[in-house]
mmCIF file of C-alpha atoms in Angstrom:
data_model
loop_
_atom_site.group_PDB
_atom_site.id
_atom_site.type_symbol
_atom_site.label_atom_id
_atom_site.label_comp_id
_atom_site.label_asym_id
_atom_site.label_seq_id
_atom_site.Cartn_x
_atom_site.Cartn_y
_atom_site.Cartn_z
ATOM 1 C CA MET A 1 -0.205 -0.156 0.032
ATOM 2 C CA PHE A 2 1.485 3.291 -1.189
ATOM 3 C CA GLY A 3 0.250 6.664 -0.901
ATOM 4 C CA GLU A 4 2.046 9.705 -3.520
ATOM 5 C CA TRP A 5 1.925 13.616 -3.351
ATOM 6 C CA GLN A 6 3.424 14.922 -6.757
ATOM 7 C CA LYS A 7 4.715 18.503 -7.449
ATOM 8 C CA SER A 8 6.098 19.077 -11.126
ATOM 9 C CA ASP A 9 8.632 16.512 -11.680
ATOM 10 C CA TRP A 10 9.289 15.848 -7.827
ATOM 11 C CA ALA A 11 6.939 13.475 -5.513
ATOM 12 C CA LEU A 12 7.003 12.095 -1.977
ATOM 13 C CA GLU A 13 6.119 8.798 -1.155
ATOM 14 C CA ALA A 14 4.829 6.604 1.813
ATOM 15 C CA ASP A 15 4.501 2.761 1.812
ATOM 16 C CA LEU A 16 3.711 0.048 3.989
ATOM 17 C CA LEU A 17 5.148 -2.622 3.036
ATOM 18 C CA TYR A 18 5.382 -6.804 4.502
ATOM 19 C CA SER A 19 8.582 -8.601 3.831
ATOM 20 C CA ALA A 20 9.955 -12.218 5.028
ATOM 21 C CA GLN A 21 13.651 -11.729 4.980
ATOM 22 C CA GLY A 22 15.896 -14.219 6.510
ATOM 23 C CA ALA A 23 19.001 -16.317 5.839
ATOM 24 C CA GLN A 24 20.046 -20.253 4.851
ATOM 25 C CA TYR A 25 23.220 -21.995 5.507
ATOM 26 C CA ASP A 26 23.461 -25.846 5.129
ATOM 27 C CA ASP A 27 21.011 -27.068 7.294
ATOM 28 C CA TRP A 28 19.945 -23.680 9.120
ATOM 29 C CA ARG A 29 17.597 -21.404 7.984
ATOM 30 C CA ASN A 30 16.385 -18.258 9.437
ATOM 31 C CA THR A 31 13.480 -16.074 8.629
ATOM 32 C CA ASP A 32 12.301 -13.015 10.013
ATOM 33 C CA HIS A 33 8.779 -10.956 8.951
ATOM 34 C CA TYR A 34 8.656 -6.753 8.761
ATOM 35 C CA LEU A 35 6.427 -4.099 8.450
ATOM 36 C CA LEU A 36 8.341 -1.875 6.181
ATOM 37 C CA ILE A 37 7.402 1.894 6.367
ATOM 38 C CA PRO A 38 9.547 3.915 3.906
ATOM 39 C CA LEU A 39 9.481 7.124 2.797
ATOM 40 C CA LYS A 40 11.032 8.193 -0.425
ATOM 41 C CA ALA A 41 11.611 11.121 -2.368
ATOM 42 C CA LYS A 42 11.118 10.235 -5.713
ATOM 43 C CA TYR A 43 12.261 12.315 -9.323
ATOM 44 C CA TYR A 44 10.252 11.656 -12.395
ATOM 45 C CA ILE A 45 12.353 11.824 -15.358
ATOM 46 C CA PRO A 46 10.697 14.300 -17.870
ATOM 47 C CA ALA A 47 12.391 12.761 -20.928
ATOM 48 C CA CYS A 48 10.978 8.908 -19.686
ATOM 49 C CA ARG A 49 7.459 9.427 -19.053
ATOM 50 C CA GLY A 50 6.760 7.403 -15.730
ATOM 51 C CA LEU A 51 10.415 6.205 -15.231
ATOM 52 C CA ASN A 52 11.458 7.531 -11.301
ATOM 53 C CA LEU A 53 14.381 7.286 -9.149
ATOM 54 C CA PHE A 54 13.647 7.319 -5.470
ATOM 55 C CA ALA A 55 15.354 7.196 -2.016
ATOM 56 C CA GLY A 56 14.774 7.646 2.130
ATOM 57 C CA PRO A 57 14.809 6.605 5.074
ATOM 58 C CA GLN A 58 12.951 3.339 5.766
ATOM 59 C CA LEU A 59 11.528 2.024 9.227
ATOM 60 C CA ASP A 60 11.448 -1.740 10.042
ATOM 61 C CA ILE A 61 9.144 -3.260 12.531
ATOM 62 C CA CYS A 62 9.955 -6.934 12.935
ATOM 63 C CA LEU A 63 6.421 -8.592 13.416
ATOM 64 C CA LYS A 64 7.954 -12.298 13.919
ATOM 65 C CA ARG A 65 10.876 -13.742 13.880
ATOM 66 C CA ASN A 66 12.151 -17.458 13.945
ATOM 67 C CA SER A 67 14.090 -18.293 16.816
ATOM 68 C CA ILE A 68 18.255 -18.910 16.304
ATOM 69 C CA ASN A 69 20.510 -21.240 18.013
ATOM 70 C CA PHE A 70 24.055 -19.258 19.039
ATOM 71 C CA ASP A 71 25.581 -22.554 20.704
ATOM 72 C CA TRP A 72 28.915 -20.731 18.910
ATOM 73 C CA ALA A 73 28.759 -18.062 21.063
ATOM 74 C CA PRO A 74 27.510 -19.238 24.519
ATOM 75 C CA ASP A 75 30.291 -16.335 26.102
ATOM 76 C CA VAL A 76 28.787 -13.632 24.274
ATOM 77 C CA ILE A 77 24.777 -14.382 24.266
ATOM 78 C CA PRO A 78 23.858 -15.747 27.729
ATOM 79 C CA PRO A 79 22.205 -18.600 27.831
ATOM 80 C CA GLY A 80 17.953 -17.929 28.263
ATOM 81 C CA GLU A 81 18.726 -14.330 26.667
ATOM 82 C CA SER A 82 16.062 -14.039 24.460
ATOM 83 C CA ASN A 83 16.288 -10.473 23.670
ATOM 84 C CA TYR A 84 19.284 -10.097 21.531
ATOM 85 C CA LYS A 85 17.666 -9.013 18.303
ATOM 86 C CA ARG A 86 16.391 -5.528 17.915
ATOM 87 C CA SER A 87 12.906 -5.300 16.693
ATOM 88 C CA CYS A 88 13.098 -2.068 15.035
ATOM 89 C CA MET A 89 15.411 -0.533 13.171
ATOM 90 C CA VAL A 90 16.163 2.126 10.372
ATOM 91 C CA SER A 91 17.520 1.392 7.130
ATOM 92 C CA ALA A 92 17.822 3.007 3.875
ATOM 93 C CA THR A 93 15.948 2.380 0.398
ATOM 94 C CA PHE A 94 17.015 3.396 -3.284
ATOM 95 C CA GLY A 95 15.776 2.310 -6.623
ATOM 96 C CA VAL A 96 14.260 2.928 -10.040
ATOM 97 C CA GLY A 97 10.445 2.462 -10.888
ATOM 98 C CA TYR A 98 7.942 2.906 -13.625
ATOM 99 C CA ARG A 99 4.134 4.160 -13.189
ATOM 100 C CA PHE A 100 2.481 3.274 -16.798
ATOM 101 C CA ARG A 101 -0.250 5.368 -17.704
ATOM 102 C CA CYS A 102 -2.823 2.965 -16.842
ATOM 103 C CA GLY A 103 -1.969 3.205 -12.909
ATOM 104 C CA LEU A 104 0.286 -0.256 -12.901
ATOM 105 C CA ASP A 105 3.396 0.548 -10.845
ATOM 106 C CA VAL A 106 6.490 -1.322 -11.007
ATOM 107 C CA ALA A 107 9.615 -0.894 -9.143
ATOM 108 C CA ALA A 108 13.240 -2.587 -7.948
ATOM 109 C CA ASN A 109 15.064 -1.183 -5.147
ATOM 110 C CA TYR A 110 17.720 -2.345 -2.706
ATOM 111 C CA ASN A 111 17.165 -1.779 1.212
ATOM 112 C CA ILE A 112 20.319 -2.010 3.812
ATOM 113 C CA SER A 113 20.093 -2.075 7.578
ATOM 114 C CA LEU A 114 21.855 1.262 8.788
ATOM 115 C CA MET A 115 22.392 -0.641 12.324
ATOM 116 C CA SER A 116 23.553 -4.050 13.179
ATOM 117 C CA ASN A 117 20.549 -6.567 13.426
ATOM 118 C CA LEU A 118 21.471 -7.489 17.158
ATOM 119 C CA LYS A 119 22.025 -5.294 20.253
ATOM 120 C CA LYS A 120 25.163 -6.880 21.293
ATOM 121 C CA ASP A 121 28.251 -5.518 19.372
ATOM 122 C CA PHE A 122 29.686 -8.812 18.450
ATOM 123 C CA ASP A 123 27.911 -9.678 15.250
ATOM 124 C CA PRO A 124 28.005 -6.339 12.461
ATOM 125 C CA SER A 125 25.677 -8.368 10.280
ATOM 126 C CA ARG A 126 22.732 -6.450 8.438
ATOM 127 C CA ASN A 127 19.411 -6.999 6.611
ATOM 128 C CA SER A 128 20.390 -5.677 3.117
ATOM 129 C CA VAL A 129 17.392 -7.095 0.491
ATOM 130 C CA PHE A 130 16.628 -6.335 -3.146
ATOM 131 C CA GLN A 131 12.865 -5.895 -3.729
ATOM 132 C CA PHE A 132 10.986 -5.956 -6.602
ATOM 133 C CA SER A 133 7.393 -4.718 -6.488
ATOM 134 C CA ILE A 134 4.152 -4.421 -8.526
ATOM 135 C CA GLY A 135 1.389 -1.957 -7.429
ATOM 136 C CA TRP A 136 -1.836 -0.502 -8.905
ATOM 137 C CA CYS A 137 -2.161 3.423 -8.201
ATOM 138 C CA LEU A 138 -5.969 3.823 -7.563
ATOM 139 C CA PHE A 139 -5.623 7.997 -7.325
ATOM 140 C CA LYS A 140 -2.922 10.531 -7.122
ATOM 141 C CA ILE A 141 -2.453 13.624 -5.137
ATOM 142 C CA GLY A 142 -0.755 16.830 -7.229
ATOM 143 C CA LYS A 143 0.498 16.677 -10.545
#
């Protein structure tokens, strides 16, 4: 779901998105479920009607996560401590999109977290994900 306010070739867009993000290594698999709320500044390229570039900050709220076994780091995460992952993070998003005259909206973007997934300092891992989206613009405000 998204909303956009456009003035001339510039626009502000706010989205509400669901994303399943995770990793898989050998016999281990982890999937976290997020509500993503990006606020994007968009520039519609005048020579290519509908083509746009966008970037902006994004709030990532974790809705549900699979548990991870950290047997390899018992000295860093004490046994029984389950609150080691962040439930809310800030990311940056940027990409390219195209809005067809009929209202069909397609986009490809890359999101990268600006902070570590874990509250502890031992792991610098961050979420990073490529996303592709297809949507339909029912109405717009502005131009």
